[in-house]
mmCIF file of C-alpha atoms and ligand atoms in Angstrom:
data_model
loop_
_atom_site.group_PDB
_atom_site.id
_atom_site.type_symbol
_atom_site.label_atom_id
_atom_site.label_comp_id
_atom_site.label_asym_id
_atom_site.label_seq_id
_atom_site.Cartn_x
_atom_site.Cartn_y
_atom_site.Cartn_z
ATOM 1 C CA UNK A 1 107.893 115.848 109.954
ATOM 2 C CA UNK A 2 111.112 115.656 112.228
ATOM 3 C CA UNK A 3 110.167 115.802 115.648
ATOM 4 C CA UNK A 4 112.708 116.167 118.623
ATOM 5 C CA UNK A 5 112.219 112.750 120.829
ATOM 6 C CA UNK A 6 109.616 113.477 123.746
ATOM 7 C CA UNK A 7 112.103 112.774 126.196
ATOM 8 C CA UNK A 8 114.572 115.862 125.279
ATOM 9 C CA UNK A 9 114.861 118.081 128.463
ATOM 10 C CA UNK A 10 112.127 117.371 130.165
ATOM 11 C CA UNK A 11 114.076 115.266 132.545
ATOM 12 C CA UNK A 12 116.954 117.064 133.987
ATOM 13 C CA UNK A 13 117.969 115.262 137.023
ATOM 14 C CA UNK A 14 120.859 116.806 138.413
ATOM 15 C CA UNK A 15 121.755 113.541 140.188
ATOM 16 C CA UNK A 16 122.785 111.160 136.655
ATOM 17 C CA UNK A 17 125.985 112.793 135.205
ATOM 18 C CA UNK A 18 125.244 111.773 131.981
ATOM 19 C CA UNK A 19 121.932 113.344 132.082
ATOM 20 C CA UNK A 20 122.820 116.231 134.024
ATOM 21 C CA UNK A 21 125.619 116.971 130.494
ATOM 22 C CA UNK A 22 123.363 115.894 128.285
ATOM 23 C CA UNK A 23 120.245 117.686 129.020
ATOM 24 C CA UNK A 24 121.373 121.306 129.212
ATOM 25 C CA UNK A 25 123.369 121.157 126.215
ATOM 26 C CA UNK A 26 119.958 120.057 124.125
ATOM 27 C CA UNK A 27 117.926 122.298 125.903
ATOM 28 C CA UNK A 28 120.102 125.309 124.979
ATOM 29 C CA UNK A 29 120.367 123.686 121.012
ATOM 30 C CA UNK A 30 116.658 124.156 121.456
ATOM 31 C CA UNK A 31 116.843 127.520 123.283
ATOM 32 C CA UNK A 32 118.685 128.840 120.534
ATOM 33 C CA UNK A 33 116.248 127.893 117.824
ATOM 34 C CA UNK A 34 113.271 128.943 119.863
ATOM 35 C CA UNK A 35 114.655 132.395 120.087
ATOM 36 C CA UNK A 36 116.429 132.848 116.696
ATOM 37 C CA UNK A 37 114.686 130.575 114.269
ATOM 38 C CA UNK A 38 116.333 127.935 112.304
ATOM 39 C CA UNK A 39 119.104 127.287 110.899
ATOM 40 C CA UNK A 40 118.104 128.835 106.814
ATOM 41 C CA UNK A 41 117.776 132.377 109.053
ATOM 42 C CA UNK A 42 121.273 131.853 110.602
ATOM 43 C CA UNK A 43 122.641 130.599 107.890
ATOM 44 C CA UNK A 44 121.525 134.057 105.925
ATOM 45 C CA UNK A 45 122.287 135.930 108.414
ATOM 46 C CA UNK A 46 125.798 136.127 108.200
ATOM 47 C CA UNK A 47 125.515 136.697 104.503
ATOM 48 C CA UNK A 48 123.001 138.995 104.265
ATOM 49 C CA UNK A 49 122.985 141.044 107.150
ATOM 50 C CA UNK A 50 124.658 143.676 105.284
ATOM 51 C CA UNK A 51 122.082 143.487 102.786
ATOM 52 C CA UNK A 52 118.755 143.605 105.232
ATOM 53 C CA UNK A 53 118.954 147.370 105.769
ATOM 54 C CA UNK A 54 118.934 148.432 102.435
ATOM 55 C CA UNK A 55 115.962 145.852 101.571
ATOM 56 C CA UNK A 56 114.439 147.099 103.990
ATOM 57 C CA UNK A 57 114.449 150.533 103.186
ATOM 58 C CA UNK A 58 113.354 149.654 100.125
ATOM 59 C CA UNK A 59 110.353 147.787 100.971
ATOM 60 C CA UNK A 60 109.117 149.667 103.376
ATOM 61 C CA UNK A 61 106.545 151.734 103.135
ATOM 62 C CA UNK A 62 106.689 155.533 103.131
ATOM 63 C CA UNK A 63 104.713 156.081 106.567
ATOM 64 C CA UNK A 64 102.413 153.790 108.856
ATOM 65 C CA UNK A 65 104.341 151.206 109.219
ATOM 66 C CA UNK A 66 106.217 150.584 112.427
ATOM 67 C CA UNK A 67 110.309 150.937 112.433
ATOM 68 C CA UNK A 68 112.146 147.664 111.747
ATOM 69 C CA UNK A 69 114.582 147.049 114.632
ATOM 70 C CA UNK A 70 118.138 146.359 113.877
ATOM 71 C CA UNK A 71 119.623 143.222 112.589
ATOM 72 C CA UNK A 72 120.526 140.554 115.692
ATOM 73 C CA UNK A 73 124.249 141.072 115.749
ATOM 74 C CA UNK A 74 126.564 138.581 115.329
ATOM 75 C CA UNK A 75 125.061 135.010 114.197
ATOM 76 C CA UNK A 76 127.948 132.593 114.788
ATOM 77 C CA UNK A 77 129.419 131.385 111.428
ATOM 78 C CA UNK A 78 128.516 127.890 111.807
ATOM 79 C CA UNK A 79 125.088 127.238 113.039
ATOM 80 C CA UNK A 80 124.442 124.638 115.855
ATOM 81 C CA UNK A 81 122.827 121.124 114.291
ATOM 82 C CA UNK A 82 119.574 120.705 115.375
ATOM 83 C CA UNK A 83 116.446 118.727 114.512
ATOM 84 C CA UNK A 84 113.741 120.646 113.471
ATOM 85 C CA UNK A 85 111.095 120.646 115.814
ATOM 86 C CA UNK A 86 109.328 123.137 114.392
ATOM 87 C CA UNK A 87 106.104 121.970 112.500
ATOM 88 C CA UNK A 88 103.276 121.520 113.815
ATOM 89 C CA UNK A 89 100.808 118.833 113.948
ATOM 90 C CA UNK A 90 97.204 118.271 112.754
ATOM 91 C CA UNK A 91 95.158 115.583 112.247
ATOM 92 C CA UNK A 92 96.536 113.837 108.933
ATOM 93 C CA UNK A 93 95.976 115.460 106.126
ATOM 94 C CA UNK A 94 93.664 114.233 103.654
ATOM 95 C CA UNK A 95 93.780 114.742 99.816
ATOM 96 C CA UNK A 96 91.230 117.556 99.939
ATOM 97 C CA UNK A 97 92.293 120.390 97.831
ATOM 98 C CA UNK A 98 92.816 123.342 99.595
ATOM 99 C CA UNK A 99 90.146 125.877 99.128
ATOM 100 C CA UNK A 100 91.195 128.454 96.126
ATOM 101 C CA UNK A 101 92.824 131.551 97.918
ATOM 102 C CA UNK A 102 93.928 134.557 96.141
ATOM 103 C CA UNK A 103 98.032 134.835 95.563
ATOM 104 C CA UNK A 104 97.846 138.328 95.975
ATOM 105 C CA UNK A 105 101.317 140.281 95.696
ATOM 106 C CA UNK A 106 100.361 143.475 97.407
ATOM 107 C CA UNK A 107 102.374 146.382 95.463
ATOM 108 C CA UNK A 108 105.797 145.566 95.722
ATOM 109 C CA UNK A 109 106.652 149.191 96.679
ATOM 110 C CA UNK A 110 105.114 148.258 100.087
ATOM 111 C CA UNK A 111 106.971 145.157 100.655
ATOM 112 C CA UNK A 112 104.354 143.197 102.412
ATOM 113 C CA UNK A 113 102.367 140.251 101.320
ATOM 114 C CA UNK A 114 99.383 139.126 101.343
ATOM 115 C CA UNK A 115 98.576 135.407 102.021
ATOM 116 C CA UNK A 116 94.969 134.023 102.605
ATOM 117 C CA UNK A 117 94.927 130.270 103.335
ATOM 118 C CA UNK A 118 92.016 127.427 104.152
ATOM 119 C CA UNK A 119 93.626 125.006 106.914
ATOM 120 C CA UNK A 120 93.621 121.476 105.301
ATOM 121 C CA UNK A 121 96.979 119.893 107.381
ATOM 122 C CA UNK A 122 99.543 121.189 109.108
ATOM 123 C CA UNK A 123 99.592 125.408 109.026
ATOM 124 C CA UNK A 124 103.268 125.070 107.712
ATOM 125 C CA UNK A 125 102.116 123.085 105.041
ATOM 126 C CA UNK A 126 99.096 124.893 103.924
ATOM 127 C CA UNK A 127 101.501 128.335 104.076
ATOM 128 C CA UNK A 128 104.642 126.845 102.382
ATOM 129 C CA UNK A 129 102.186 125.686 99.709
ATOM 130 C CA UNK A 130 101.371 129.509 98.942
ATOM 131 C CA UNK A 131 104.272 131.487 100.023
ATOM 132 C CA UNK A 132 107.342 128.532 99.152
ATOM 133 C CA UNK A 133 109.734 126.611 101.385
ATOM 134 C CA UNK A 134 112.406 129.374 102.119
ATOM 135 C CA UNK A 135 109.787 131.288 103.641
ATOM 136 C CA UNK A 136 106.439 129.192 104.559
ATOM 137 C CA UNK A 137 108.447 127.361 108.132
ATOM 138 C CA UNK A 138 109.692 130.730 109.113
ATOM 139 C CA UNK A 139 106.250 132.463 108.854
ATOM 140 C CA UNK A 140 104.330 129.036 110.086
ATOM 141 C CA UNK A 141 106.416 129.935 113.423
ATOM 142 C CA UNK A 142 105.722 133.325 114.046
ATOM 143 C CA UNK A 143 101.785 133.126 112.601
ATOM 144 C CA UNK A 144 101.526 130.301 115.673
ATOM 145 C CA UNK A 145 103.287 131.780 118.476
ATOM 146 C CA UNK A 146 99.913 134.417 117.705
ATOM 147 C CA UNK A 147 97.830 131.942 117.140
ATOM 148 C CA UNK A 148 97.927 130.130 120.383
ATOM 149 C CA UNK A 149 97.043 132.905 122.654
ATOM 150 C CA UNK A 150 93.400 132.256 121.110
ATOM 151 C CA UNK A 151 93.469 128.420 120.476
ATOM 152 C CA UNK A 152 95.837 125.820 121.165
ATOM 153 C CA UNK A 153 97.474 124.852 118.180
ATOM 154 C CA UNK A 154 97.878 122.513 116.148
ATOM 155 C CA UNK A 155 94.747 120.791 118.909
ATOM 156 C CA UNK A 156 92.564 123.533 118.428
ATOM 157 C CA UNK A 157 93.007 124.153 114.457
ATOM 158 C CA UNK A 158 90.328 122.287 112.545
ATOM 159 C CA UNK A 159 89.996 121.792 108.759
ATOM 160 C CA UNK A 160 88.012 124.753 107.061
ATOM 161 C CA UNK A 161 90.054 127.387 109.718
ATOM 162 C CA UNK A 162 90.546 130.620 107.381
ATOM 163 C CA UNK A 163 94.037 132.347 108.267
ATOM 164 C CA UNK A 164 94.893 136.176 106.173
ATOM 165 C CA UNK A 165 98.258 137.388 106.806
ATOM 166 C CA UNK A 166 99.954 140.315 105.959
ATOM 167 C CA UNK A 167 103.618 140.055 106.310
ATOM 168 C CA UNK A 168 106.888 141.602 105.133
ATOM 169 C CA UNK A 169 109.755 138.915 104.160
ATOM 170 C CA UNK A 170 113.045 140.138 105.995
ATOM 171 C CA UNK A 171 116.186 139.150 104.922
ATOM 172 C CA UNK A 172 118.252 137.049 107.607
ATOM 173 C CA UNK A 173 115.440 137.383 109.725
ATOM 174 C CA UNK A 174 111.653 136.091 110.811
ATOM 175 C CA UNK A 175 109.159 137.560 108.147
ATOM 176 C CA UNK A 176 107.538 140.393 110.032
ATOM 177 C CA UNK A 177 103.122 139.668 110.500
ATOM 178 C CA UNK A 178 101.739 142.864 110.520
ATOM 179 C CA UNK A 179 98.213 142.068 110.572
ATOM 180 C CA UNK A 180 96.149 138.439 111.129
ATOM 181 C CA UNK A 181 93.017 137.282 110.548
ATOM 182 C CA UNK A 182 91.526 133.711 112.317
ATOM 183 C CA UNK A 183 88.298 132.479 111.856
ATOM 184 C CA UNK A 184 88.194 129.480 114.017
ATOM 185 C CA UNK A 185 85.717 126.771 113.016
ATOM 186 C CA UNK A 186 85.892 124.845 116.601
ATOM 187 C CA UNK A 187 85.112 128.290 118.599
ATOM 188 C CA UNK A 188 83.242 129.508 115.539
ATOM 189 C CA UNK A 189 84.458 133.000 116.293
ATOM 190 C CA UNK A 190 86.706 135.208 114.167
ATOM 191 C CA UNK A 191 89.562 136.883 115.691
ATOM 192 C CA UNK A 192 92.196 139.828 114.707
ATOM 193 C CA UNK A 193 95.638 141.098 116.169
ATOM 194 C CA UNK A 194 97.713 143.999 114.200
ATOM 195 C CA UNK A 195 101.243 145.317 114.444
ATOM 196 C CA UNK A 196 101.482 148.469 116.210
ATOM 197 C CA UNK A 197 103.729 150.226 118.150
ATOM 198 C CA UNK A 198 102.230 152.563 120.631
ATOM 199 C CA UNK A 199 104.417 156.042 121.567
ATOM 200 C CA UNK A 200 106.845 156.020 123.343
ATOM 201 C CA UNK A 201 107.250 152.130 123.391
ATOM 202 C CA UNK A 202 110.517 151.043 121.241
ATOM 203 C CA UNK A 203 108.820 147.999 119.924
ATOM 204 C CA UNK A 204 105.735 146.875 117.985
ATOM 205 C CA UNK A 205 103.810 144.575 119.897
ATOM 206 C CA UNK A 206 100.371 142.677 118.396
ATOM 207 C CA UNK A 207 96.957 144.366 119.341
ATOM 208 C CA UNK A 208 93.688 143.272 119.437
ATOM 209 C CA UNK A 209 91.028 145.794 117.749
ATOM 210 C CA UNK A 210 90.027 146.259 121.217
ATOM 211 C CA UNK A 211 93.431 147.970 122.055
ATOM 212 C CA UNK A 212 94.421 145.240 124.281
ATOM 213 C CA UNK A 213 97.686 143.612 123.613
ATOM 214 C CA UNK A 214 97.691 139.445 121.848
ATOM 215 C CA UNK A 215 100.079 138.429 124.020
ATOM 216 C CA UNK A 216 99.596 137.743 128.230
ATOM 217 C CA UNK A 217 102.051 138.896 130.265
ATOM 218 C CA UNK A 218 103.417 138.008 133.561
ATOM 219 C CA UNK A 219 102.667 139.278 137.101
ATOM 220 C CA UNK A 220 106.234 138.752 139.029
ATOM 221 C CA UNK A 221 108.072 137.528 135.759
ATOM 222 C CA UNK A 222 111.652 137.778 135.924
ATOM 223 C CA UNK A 223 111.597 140.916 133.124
ATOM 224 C CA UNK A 224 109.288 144.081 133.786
ATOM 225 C CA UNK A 225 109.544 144.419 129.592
ATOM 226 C CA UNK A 226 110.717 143.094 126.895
ATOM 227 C CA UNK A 227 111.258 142.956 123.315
ATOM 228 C CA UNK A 228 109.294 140.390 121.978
ATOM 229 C CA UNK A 229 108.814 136.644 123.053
ATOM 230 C CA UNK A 230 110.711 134.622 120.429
ATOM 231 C CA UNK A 231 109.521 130.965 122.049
ATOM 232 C CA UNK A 232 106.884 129.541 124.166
ATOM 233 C CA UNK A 233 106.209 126.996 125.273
ATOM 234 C CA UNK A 234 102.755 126.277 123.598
ATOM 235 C CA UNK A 235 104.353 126.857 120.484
ATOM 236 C CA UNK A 236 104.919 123.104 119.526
ATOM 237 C CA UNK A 237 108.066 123.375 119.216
ATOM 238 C CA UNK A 238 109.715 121.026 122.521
ATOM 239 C CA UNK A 239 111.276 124.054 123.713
ATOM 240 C CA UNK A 240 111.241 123.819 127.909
ATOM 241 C CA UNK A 241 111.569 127.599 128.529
ATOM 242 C CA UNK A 242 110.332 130.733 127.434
ATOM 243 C CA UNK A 243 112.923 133.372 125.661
ATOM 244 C CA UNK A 244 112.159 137.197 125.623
ATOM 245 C CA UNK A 245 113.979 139.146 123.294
ATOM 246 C CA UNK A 246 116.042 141.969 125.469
ATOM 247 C CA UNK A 247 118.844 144.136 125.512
ATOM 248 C CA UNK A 248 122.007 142.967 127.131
ATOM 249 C CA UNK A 249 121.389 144.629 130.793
ATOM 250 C CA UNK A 250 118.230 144.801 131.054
ATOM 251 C CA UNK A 251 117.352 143.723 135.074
ATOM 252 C CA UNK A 252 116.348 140.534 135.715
ATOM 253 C CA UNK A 253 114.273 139.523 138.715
ATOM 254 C CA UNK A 254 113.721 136.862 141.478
ATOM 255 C CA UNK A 255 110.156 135.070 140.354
ATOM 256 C CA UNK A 256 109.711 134.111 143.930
ATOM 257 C CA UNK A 257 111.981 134.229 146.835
ATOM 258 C CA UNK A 258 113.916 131.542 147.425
ATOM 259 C CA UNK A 259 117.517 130.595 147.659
ATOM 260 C CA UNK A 260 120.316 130.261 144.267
ATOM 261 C CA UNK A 261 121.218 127.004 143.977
ATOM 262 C CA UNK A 262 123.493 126.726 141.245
ATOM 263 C CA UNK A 263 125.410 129.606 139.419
ATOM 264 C CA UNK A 264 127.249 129.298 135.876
ATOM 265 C CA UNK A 265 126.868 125.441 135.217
ATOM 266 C CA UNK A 266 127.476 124.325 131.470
ATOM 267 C CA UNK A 267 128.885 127.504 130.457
ATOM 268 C CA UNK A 268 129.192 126.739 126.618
ATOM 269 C CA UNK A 269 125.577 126.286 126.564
ATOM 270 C CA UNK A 270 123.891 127.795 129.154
ATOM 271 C CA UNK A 271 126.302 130.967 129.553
ATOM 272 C CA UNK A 272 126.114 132.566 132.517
ATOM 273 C CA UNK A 273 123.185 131.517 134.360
ATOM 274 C CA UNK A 274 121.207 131.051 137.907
ATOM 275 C CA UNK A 275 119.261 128.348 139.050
ATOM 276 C CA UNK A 276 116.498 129.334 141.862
ATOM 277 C CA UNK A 277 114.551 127.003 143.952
ATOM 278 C CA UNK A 278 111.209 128.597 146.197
ATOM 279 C CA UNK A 279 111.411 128.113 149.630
ATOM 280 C CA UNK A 280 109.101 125.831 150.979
ATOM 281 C CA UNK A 281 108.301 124.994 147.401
ATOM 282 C CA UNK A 282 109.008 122.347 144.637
ATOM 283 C CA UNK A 283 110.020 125.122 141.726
ATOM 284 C CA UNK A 284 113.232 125.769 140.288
ATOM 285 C CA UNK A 285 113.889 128.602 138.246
ATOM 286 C CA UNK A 286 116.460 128.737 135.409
ATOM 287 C CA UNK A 287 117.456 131.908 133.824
ATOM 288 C CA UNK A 288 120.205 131.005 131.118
ATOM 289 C CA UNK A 289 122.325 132.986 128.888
ATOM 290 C CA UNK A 290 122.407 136.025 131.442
ATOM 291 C CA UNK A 291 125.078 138.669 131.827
ATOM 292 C CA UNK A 292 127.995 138.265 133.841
ATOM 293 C CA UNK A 293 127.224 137.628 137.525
ATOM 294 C CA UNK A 294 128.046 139.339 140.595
ATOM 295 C CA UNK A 295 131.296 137.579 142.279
ATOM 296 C CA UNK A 296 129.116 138.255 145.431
ATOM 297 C CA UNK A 297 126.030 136.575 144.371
ATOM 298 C CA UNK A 298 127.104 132.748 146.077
ATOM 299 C CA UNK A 299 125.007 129.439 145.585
ATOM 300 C CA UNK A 300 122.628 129.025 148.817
ATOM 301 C CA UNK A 301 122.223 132.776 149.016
ATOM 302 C CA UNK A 302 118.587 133.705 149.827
ATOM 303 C CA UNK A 303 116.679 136.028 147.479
ATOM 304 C CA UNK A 304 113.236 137.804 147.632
ATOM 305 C CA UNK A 305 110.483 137.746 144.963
ATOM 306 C CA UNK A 306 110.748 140.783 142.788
ATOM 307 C CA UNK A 307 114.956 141.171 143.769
ATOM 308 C CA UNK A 308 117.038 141.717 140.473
ATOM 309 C CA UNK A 309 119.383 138.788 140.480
ATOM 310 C CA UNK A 310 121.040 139.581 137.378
ATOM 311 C CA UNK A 311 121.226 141.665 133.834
ATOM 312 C CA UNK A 312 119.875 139.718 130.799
ATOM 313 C CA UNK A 313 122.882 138.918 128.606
ATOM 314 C CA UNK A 314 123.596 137.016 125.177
ATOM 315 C CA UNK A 315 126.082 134.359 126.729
ATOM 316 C CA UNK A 316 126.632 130.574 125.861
ATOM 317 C CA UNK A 317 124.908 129.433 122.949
ATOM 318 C CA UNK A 318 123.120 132.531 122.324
ATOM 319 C CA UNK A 319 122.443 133.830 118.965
ATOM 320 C CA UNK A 320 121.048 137.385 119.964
ATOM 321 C CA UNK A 321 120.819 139.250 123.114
ATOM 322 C CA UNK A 322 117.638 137.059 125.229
ATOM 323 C CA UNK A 323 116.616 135.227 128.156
ATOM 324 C CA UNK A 324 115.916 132.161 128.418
ATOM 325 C CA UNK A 325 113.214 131.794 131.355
ATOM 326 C CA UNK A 326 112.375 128.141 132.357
ATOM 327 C CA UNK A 327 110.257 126.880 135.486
ATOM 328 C CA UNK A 328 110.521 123.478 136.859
ATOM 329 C CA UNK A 329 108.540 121.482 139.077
ATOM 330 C CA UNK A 330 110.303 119.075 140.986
ATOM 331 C CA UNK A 331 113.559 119.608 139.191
ATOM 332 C CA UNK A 332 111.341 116.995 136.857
ATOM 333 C CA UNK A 333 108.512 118.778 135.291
ATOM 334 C CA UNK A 334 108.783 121.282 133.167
ATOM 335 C CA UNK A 335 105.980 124.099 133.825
ATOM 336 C CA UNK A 336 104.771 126.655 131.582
ATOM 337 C CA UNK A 337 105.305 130.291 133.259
ATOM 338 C CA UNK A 338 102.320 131.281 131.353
ATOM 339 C CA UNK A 339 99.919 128.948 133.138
ATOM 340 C CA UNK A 340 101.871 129.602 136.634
ATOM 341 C CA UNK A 341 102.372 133.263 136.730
ATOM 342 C CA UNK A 342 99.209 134.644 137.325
ATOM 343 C CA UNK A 343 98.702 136.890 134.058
ATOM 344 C CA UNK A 344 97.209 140.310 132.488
ATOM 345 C CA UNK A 345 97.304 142.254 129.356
ATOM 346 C CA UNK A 346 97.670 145.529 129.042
ATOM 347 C CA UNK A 347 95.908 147.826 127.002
ATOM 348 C CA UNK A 348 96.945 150.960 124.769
ATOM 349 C CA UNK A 349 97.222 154.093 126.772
ATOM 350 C CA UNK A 350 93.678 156.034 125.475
ATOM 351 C CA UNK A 351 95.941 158.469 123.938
ATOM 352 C CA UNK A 352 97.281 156.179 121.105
ATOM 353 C CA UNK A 353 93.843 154.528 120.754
ATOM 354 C CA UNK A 354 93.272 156.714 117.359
ATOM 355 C CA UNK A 355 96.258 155.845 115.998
ATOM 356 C CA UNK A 356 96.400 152.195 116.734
ATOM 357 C CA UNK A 357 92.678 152.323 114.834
ATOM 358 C CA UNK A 358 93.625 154.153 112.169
ATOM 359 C CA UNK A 359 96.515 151.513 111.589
ATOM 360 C CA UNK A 360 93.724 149.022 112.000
ATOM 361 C CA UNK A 361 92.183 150.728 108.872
ATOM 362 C CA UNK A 362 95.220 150.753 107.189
ATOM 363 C CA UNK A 363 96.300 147.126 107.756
ATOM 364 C CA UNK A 364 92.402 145.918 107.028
ATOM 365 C CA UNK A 365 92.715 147.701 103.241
ATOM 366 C CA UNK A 366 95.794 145.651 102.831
ATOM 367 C CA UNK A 367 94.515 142.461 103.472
ATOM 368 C CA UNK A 368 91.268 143.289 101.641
ATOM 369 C CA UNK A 369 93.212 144.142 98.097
ATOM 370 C CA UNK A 370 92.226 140.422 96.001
ATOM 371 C CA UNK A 371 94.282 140.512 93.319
ATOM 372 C CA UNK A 372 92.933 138.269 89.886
ATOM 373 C CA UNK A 373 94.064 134.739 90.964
ATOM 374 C CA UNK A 374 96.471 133.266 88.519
HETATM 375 ZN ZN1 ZN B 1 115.138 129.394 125.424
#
């Protein structure tokens, strides 16, 4: 496994010059991984962009299953080098067999798949062992950025942990999980979280059964909503920010009030982008990859929690339309919004509660089809 060096952004002191170049260019290499996945997708993408809508029509099923959103636009030819920091770790894996799962191939009409695995190593291991290398680091990735909202992973995964997934392989993109099933052998407590997208929301988000959503969100984050989170930073993956999948434009707010001090520094990488730091506090706030700024927006300008400070933009080394959200502690340490925000999840409006069980149903008699192994 190929692990980015410990040291890679977490450092930024804006006081060494070689540093101060250094770090943001690495931390927007990694940006642009976290949010667009690694180099195989943008390597595709180019190529087979073209191609993903008419897969996708394809694959899809006739009804029930939420609308695939559009192709990122526009991955750059060439994609930026970077070490894959991707896989997880476990505690070593030993030469236990995994336990027999099913290969089931759901009907091919419906485009998903089915994939049951026994933890016995890292989770991109055990899934690349049943689903193949083009697609078992791709799905590893977006089965753990669910996972960790009930365990921390790879800490919290233990040998024996049973993972189903039902997914749909995308072209030039993340494989889509529709529906995941944990049993965790260290809580010793099963968990569940299925695609659905409630009316009139644009986007399918992950539900509990309950009708609350998988993922937290954040009280006085710097986006009221979003698209999806494409990194975190629990995700394992040495990424020092968290990136939120949004339209170009979409208002971007002040997490606390404080004053800007910097604007637009390491363009090629960063874009255009604001630095914050609270008053009478030790944070800093960097929002990369934003629109263009306002000419009247100045460094040491004051701004109030909650004021929007900028549109979300695809700038610098972007790959699709995102921000890049990253709080600092110190200008040293890097802090995970997710443990300093205060948090909530919201829950399904009662009006889409039917349908988000009946999808439930749906997604449960998909994972339950075992197909004869072999
Ligand atoms: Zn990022």
């Amino acid at each position: 496994m190929r692990r980015m060096p410990m040291s890679l952004g977490l450092q930024p002191q804006r006081r060494h010059p070689i540093r101060a170049a250094a770090i943001p260019f690495l931390l927007v290499a990694a940006t642009a991984l976290g949010a667009f996945g690694r180099p195989w997708v943008q390597q595709r993408a180019a190529a087979l962009a073209g191609l993903a809508g008419l897969a996708r029509a394809r694959l899809l099923p006739a009804a029930g299953v939420v609308a695939t959103p559009a192709v990122p636009p526009g991955p750059p030819p060439t994609p930026a080098p970077a070490p894959d920091p991707a896989a997880p770790a476990l505690a070593p894996a030993t030469s236990t067999p995994a336990a027999p799962a099913p290969r089931a191939e759901l009907p091919a009409r419906t485009g998903l798949r089915r994939v049951a695995v026994r933890i016995d190593g890292p989770l991109e291991t055990s899934l690349t062992r049943e689903v193949g290398r083009e697609l078992g680091p791709p799905l590893a990735q977006v089965v753990t950025r669910a996972l960790v909202w009930w365990v921390k992973v790879p800490g919290e995964l233990r040998r024996g942990d049973r993972l189903e997934i039902l997914f749909e392989p995308r072209e030039g993109e993340e494989p889509r999980v529709h529906a995941l099933r944990f049993h965790s052998g260290k809580l010793e407590q099963a968990f569940r979280a299925y695609l659905f997208r409630p009316e009139p929301e644009a986007h399918p988000r992950f539900f509990h059964p309950t009708g609350e959503e998988l993922e937290l969100r954040l009280e006085r984050g710097p986006l009221d909503d979003y698209e999806q989170i494409t990194s975190l930073l629990r995700d394992g993956r040495r990424h020092q920010g968290v990136d939120f999948r949004t339209p170009v434009g979409t208002p971007v707010k002040a997490p606390f009030s404080g004053v800007v001090t910097r604007k637009n520094w390491n363009w090629r990488s960063n874009g255009n982008c604001l630095e914050l730091t609270e008053s009478g506090g030790r944070r800093t706030a960097l929002l990369l990859h934003l629109d263009e700024l306002p000419r009247t927006l100045r460094v040491g300008q004051r701004v109030e929690e909650g004021q929007v400070v900028a549109r979300s933009g695809n700038s610098g080394r972007s790959f699709a339309p995102h921000l890049h959200y990253q709080l600092m502690e110190g200008g040293e340490r890097v802090l995970d919004p997710f443990e300093s925000h205060p948090t909530y999840r919201r829950a399904i409006p009662s009006s889409q509660k039917a349908a988000l069980d009946a999808e439930i149903a749906r997604l449960d008699s998909l994972l339950d089809v075992v197909q004869p192994s072999g």
